Amino acid sequence: MSALSRPLRIVAEASVPYLRGIIDQVADVTYLPSDQFTAENIRHADALIIRSITRCTPELLQGTQVKLITTATAGFDHIDTAYCDAQGILWRNSPGCNATAVAQYVMCCLSRLALRDDYALTDKVMGIVGVGHVGREVQRLASAMGMRLLLCDPPRAEREGDASFLSLSQLVETCDILTFHVPLTREGAHPSYHLIDDSLLAACAAKRPVLVNACRGTVADTAALCCAVDDGRLSSLVVDCWEGEPHISLPLLTRADIATPHIAGFSADGKANGARMCLEAISEVYGVEFPGLSSMSPPPPQQSLISMSPQAYHRIERALLATFDPMLPDGMLRRQPEAFEELRKSYHYPREMRAYTVQGVTDSEAVILRGMDFQV
């Protein structure tokens, strides 16, 4: 797409961080809350910067000048891509932008459960369902900790002919922990809609695994999850993604051991990555340069030094929890489930492990912590 003879017009979702002061230098920018994205308000925009709450439908886009949609999220099921392709509207997502953030969330939730129930994560077998950007990061962090891992990804197994990928039923039969990181698909050879259903959960009765859904709400059948908890087929349940968001199931909320308002990918680092990738897409399409883009980064954490000296046990788990404790957003959601979307908008984004330095560690702990991105 050729450069414009006038300033580029961008409408950006107001809660996408780290944009202000960078795009304003070279573009005519309007910041809008997601609920103010209307056809009238975006009519003269050349490009949009959105997140997953903003649905780009024909009703929104018809009659506008929008030629590029960028989303600061890895997922893009909120964009009607078929309509955009037919209308010549380019769209770009931000694959992998928050992969480490979701992996951090998973490992911190498991650390919290391990402390609560006093078991070693290294004694557990973890099954990762969906080994794309996020699943690979979960694999990397869990491997650094020393956990035994089994992987399930039928599309990758078919493409790559890799026999190391196992079936979902094999994981259910073997694993102490099942964590799901699949895209939401309803068609094709391997649809993920309600992948976690009565049949799968019935097969969980023997191993009673910890189950984590940190991908998409409708990957799990809410009623089936509630029944599985009631019947004792799961030892623990972690839910970050919910059917019907923002109107979540209160029965499922009461049954989850850890319940959060879809914030697994909400690290400050992931948000900066997503914002940067949106601007890189706009730069590529329109030929504009954004000064300061390469240095776009979140502020340091309030307390970046973690001391392991006072900790007697579960030391790696405690280091992880110093970066993010899932019980904080869990408590907020339980107090105000009706404020689901507001909790997401006002959420304080944690920094990822690379922003922290850990002191007072043994040589063997240092190897593990470095493998999980900590400074030692």
JSON list of N, CA, C and O in Angstrom, two decimals, residues 34-55:
[
{"chain": "A", "resi": 34, "resn": "SER", "atom": "N", "xyz": [-13.18, 0.71, 23.98]},
{"chain": "A", "resi": 34, "resn": "SER", "atom": "CA", "xyz": [-13.66, -0.32, 23.05]},
{"chain": "A", "resi": 34, "resn": "SER", "atom": "C", "xyz": [-15.14, -0.15, 22.74]},
{"chain": "A", "resi": 34, "resn": "SER", "atom": "O", "xyz": [-15.57, -0.40, 21.61]},
{"chain": "A", "resi": 35, "resn": "ASP", "atom": "N", "xyz": [-15.94, 0.30, 23.73]},
{"chain": "A", "resi": 35, "resn": "ASP", "atom": "CA", "xyz": [-17.38, 0.42, 23.48]},
{"chain": "A", "resi": 35, "resn": "ASP", "atom": "C", "xyz": [-17.74, 1.63, 22.64]},
{"chain": "A", "resi": 35, "resn": "ASP", "atom": "O", "xyz": [-18.90, 1.83, 22.30]},
{"chain": "A", "resi": 36, "resn": "GLN", "atom": "N", "xyz": [-16.75, 2.44, 22.27]},
{"chain": "A", "resi": 36, "resn": "GLN", "atom": "CA", "xyz": [-17.00, 3.58, 21.39]},
{"chain": "A", "resi": 36, "resn": "GLN", "atom": "C", "xyz": [-16.48, 3.35, 19.97]},
{"chain": "A", "resi": 36, "resn": "GLN", "atom": "O", "xyz": [-16.45, 4.27, 19.16]},
{"chain": "A", "resi": 37, "resn": "PHE", "atom": "N", "xyz": [-16.08, 2.10, 19.70]},
{"chain": "A", "resi": 37, "resn": "PHE", "atom": "CA", "xyz": [-15.71, 1.76, 18.33]},
{"chain": "A", "resi": 37, "resn": "PHE", "atom": "C", "xyz": [-16.99, 1.54, 17.53]},
{"chain": "A", "resi": 37, "resn": "PHE", "atom": "O", "xyz": [-17.60, 0.47, 17.57]},
{"chain": "A", "resi": 38, "resn": "THR", "atom": "N", "xyz": [-17.42, 2.57, 16.83]},
{"chain": "A", "resi": 38, "resn": "THR", "atom": "CA", "xyz": [-18.60, 2.51, 15.98]},
{"chain": "A", "resi": 38, "resn": "THR", "atom": "C", "xyz": [-18.19, 2.90, 14.57]},
{"chain": "A", "resi": 38, "resn": "THR", "atom": "O", "xyz": [-17.13, 3.50, 14.35]},
{"chain": "A", "resi": 39, "resn": "ALA", "atom": "N", "xyz": [-19.05, 2.57, 13.61]},
{"chain": "A", "resi": 39, "resn": "ALA", "atom": "CA", "xyz": [-18.76, 2.92, 12.22]},
{"chain": "A", "resi": 39, "resn": "ALA", "atom": "C", "xyz": [-18.57, 4.42, 12.06]},
{"chain": "A", "resi": 39, "resn": "ALA", "atom": "O", "xyz": [-17.69, 4.87, 11.31]},
{"chain": "A", "resi": 40, "resn": "GLU", "atom": "N", "xyz": [-19.35, 5.19, 12.78]},
{"chain": "A", "resi": 40, "resn": "GLU", "atom": "CA", "xyz": [-19.25, 6.65, 12.68]},
{"chain": "A", "resi": 40, "resn": "GLU", "atom": "C", "xyz": [-17.92, 7.14, 13.25]},
{"chain": "A", "resi": 40, "resn": "GLU", "atom": "O", "xyz": [-17.25, 7.99, 12.66]},
{"chain": "A", "resi": 41, "resn": "ASN", "atom": "N", "xyz": [-17.52, 6.57, 14.39]},
{"chain": "A", "resi": 41, "resn": "ASN", "atom": "CA", "xyz": [-16.30, 7.06, 15.06]},
{"chain": "A", "resi": 41, "resn": "ASN", "atom": "C", "xyz": [-15.02, 6.65, 14.35]},
{"chain": "A", "resi": 41, "resn": "ASN", "atom": "O", "xyz": [-13.98, 7.29, 14.55]},
{"chain": "A", "resi": 42, "resn": "ILE", "atom": "N", "xyz": [-15.07, 5.58, 13.56]},
{"chain": "A", "resi": 42, "resn": "ILE", "atom": "CA", "xyz": [-13.85, 5.16, 12.86]},
{"chain": "A", "resi": 42, "resn": "ILE", "atom": "C", "xyz": [-13.93, 5.44, 11.36]},
{"chain": "A", "resi": 42, "resn": "ILE", "atom": "O", "xyz": [-13.06, 5.00, 10.60]},
{"chain": "A", "resi": 43, "resn": "ARG", "atom": "N", "xyz": [-14.97, 6.17, 10.95]},
{"chain": "A", "resi": 43, "resn": "ARG", "atom": "CA", "xyz": [-15.26, 6.33, 9.52]},
{"chain": "A", "resi": 43, "resn": "ARG", "atom": "C", "xyz": [-14.07, 6.79, 8.71]},
{"chain": "A", "resi": 43, "resn": "ARG", "atom": "O", "xyz": [-13.82, 6.33, 7.59]},
{"chain": "A", "resi": 44, "resn": "HIS", "atom": "N", "xyz": [-13.29, 7.74, 9.24]},
{"chain": "A", "resi": 44, "resn": "HIS", "atom": "CA", "xyz": [-12.20, 8.33, 8.46]},
{"chain": "A", "resi": 44, "resn": "HIS", "atom": "C", "xyz": [-10.83, 7.74, 8.80]},
{"chain": "A", "resi": 44, "resn": "HIS", "atom": "O", "xyz": [-9.81, 8.26, 8.34]},
{"chain": "A", "resi": 45, "resn": "ALA", "atom": "N", "xyz": [-10.80, 6.68, 9.56]},
{"chain": "A", "resi": 45, "resn": "ALA", "atom": "CA", "xyz": [-9.52, 6.07, 9.94]},
{"chain": "A", "resi": 45, "resn": "ALA", "atom": "C", "xyz": [-8.91, 5.29, 8.78]},
{"chain": "A", "resi": 45, "resn": "ALA", "atom": "O", "xyz": [-9.62, 4.63, 8.01]},
{"chain": "A", "resi": 46, "resn": "ASP", "atom": "N", "xyz": [-7.60, 5.35, 8.66]},
{"chain": "A", "resi": 46, "resn": "ASP", "atom": "CA", "xyz": [-6.88, 4.50, 7.72]},
{"chain": "A", "resi": 46, "resn": "ASP", "atom": "C", "xyz": [-6.54, 3.16, 8.36]},
{"chain": "A", "resi": 46, "resn": "ASP", "atom": "O", "xyz": [-6.59, 2.11, 7.70]},
{"chain": "A", "resi": 47, "resn": "ALA", "atom": "N", "xyz": [-6.23, 3.21, 9.65]},
{"chain": "A", "resi": 47, "resn": "ALA", "atom": "CA", "xyz": [-5.79, 2.00, 10.36]},
{"chain": "A", "resi": 47, "resn": "ALA", "atom": "C", "xyz": [-6.39, 1.97, 11.77]},
{"chain": "A", "resi": 47, "resn": "ALA", "atom": "O", "xyz": [-6.62, 3.02, 12.38]},
{"chain": "A", "resi": 48, "resn": "LEU", "atom": "N", "xyz": [-6.62, 0.78, 12.27]},
{"chain": "A", "resi": 48, "resn": "LEU", "atom": "CA", "xyz": [-7.11, 0.57, 13.62]},
{"chain": "A", "resi": 48, "resn": "LEU", "atom": "C", "xyz": [-6.06, -0.18, 14.43]},
{"chain": "A", "resi": 48, "resn": "LEU", "atom": "O", "xyz": [-5.37, -1.06, 13.91]},
{"chain": "A", "resi": 49, "resn": "ILE", "atom": "N", "xyz": [-5.98, 0.15, 15.72]},
{"chain": "A", "resi": 49, "resn": "ILE", "atom": "CA", "xyz": [-5.20, -0.64, 16.67]},
{"chain": "A", "resi": 49, "resn": "ILE", "atom": "C", "xyz": [-6.19, -1.08, 17.75]},
{"chain": "A", "resi": 49, "resn": "ILE", "atom": "O", "xyz": [-6.77, -0.25, 18.44]},
{"chain": "A", "resi": 50, "resn": "ILE", "atom": "N", "xyz": [-6.39, -2.38, 17.86]},
{"chain": "A", "resi": 50, "resn": "ILE", "atom": "CA", "xyz": [-7.44, -2.90, 18.73]},
{"chain": "A", "resi": 50, "resn": "ILE", "atom": "C", "xyz": [-6.88, -4.00, 19.63]},
{"chain": "A", "resi": 50, "resn": "ILE", "atom": "O", "xyz": [-5.72, -4.37, 19.52]},
{"chain": "A", "resi": 51, "resn": "ARG", "atom": "N", "xyz": [-7.74, -4.49, 20.52]},
{"chain": "A", "resi": 51, "resn": "ARG", "atom": "CA", "xyz": [-7.46, -5.71, 21.26]},
{"chain": "A", "resi": 51, "resn": "ARG", "atom": "C", "xyz": [-8.68, -6.61, 21.12]},
{"chain": "A", "resi": 51, "resn": "ARG", "atom": "O", "xyz": [-9.61, -6.29, 20.38]},
{"chain": "A", "resi": 52, "resn": "SER", "atom": "N", "xyz": [-8.71, -7.70, 21.85]},
{"chain": "A", "resi": 52, "resn": "SER", "atom": "CA", "xyz": [-9.70, -8.74, 21.55]},
{"chain": "A", "resi": 52, "resn": "SER", "atom": "C", "xyz": [-11.13, -8.35, 21.89]},
{"chain": "A", "resi": 52, "resn": "SER", "atom": "O", "xyz": [-12.07, -8.95, 21.38]},
{"chain": "A", "resi": 53, "resn": "ILE", "atom": "N", "xyz": [-11.35, -7.34, 22.72]},
{"chain": "A", "resi": 53, "resn": "ILE", "atom": "CA", "xyz": [-12.71, -6.94, 23.08]},
{"chain": "A", "resi": 53, "resn": "ILE", "atom": "C", "xyz": [-13.41, -6.21, 21.94]},
{"chain": "A", "resi": 53, "resn": "ILE", "atom": "O", "xyz": [-14.64, -6.13, 21.89]},
{"chain": "A", "resi": 54, "resn": "THR", "atom": "N", "xyz": [-12.63, -5.66, 21.00]},
{"chain": "A", "resi": 54, "resn": "THR", "atom": "CA", "xyz": [-13.20, -4.91, 19.89]},
{"chain": "A", "resi": 54, "resn": "THR", "atom": "C", "xyz": [-13.43, -5.86, 18.71]},
{"chain": "A", "resi": 54, "resn": "THR", "atom": "O", "xyz": [-12.47, -6.38, 18.13]},
{"chain": "A", "resi": 55, "resn": "ARG", "atom": "N", "xyz": [-14.69, -6.04, 18.35]},
{"chain": "A", "resi": 55, "resn": "ARG", "atom": "CA", "xyz": [-15.04, -6.97, 17.28]},
{"chain": "A", "resi": 55, "resn": "ARG", "atom": "C", "xyz": [-15.13, -6.22, 15.95]},
{"chain": "A", "resi": 55, "resn": "ARG", "atom": "O", "xyz": [-15.93, -5.27, 15.82]}
]
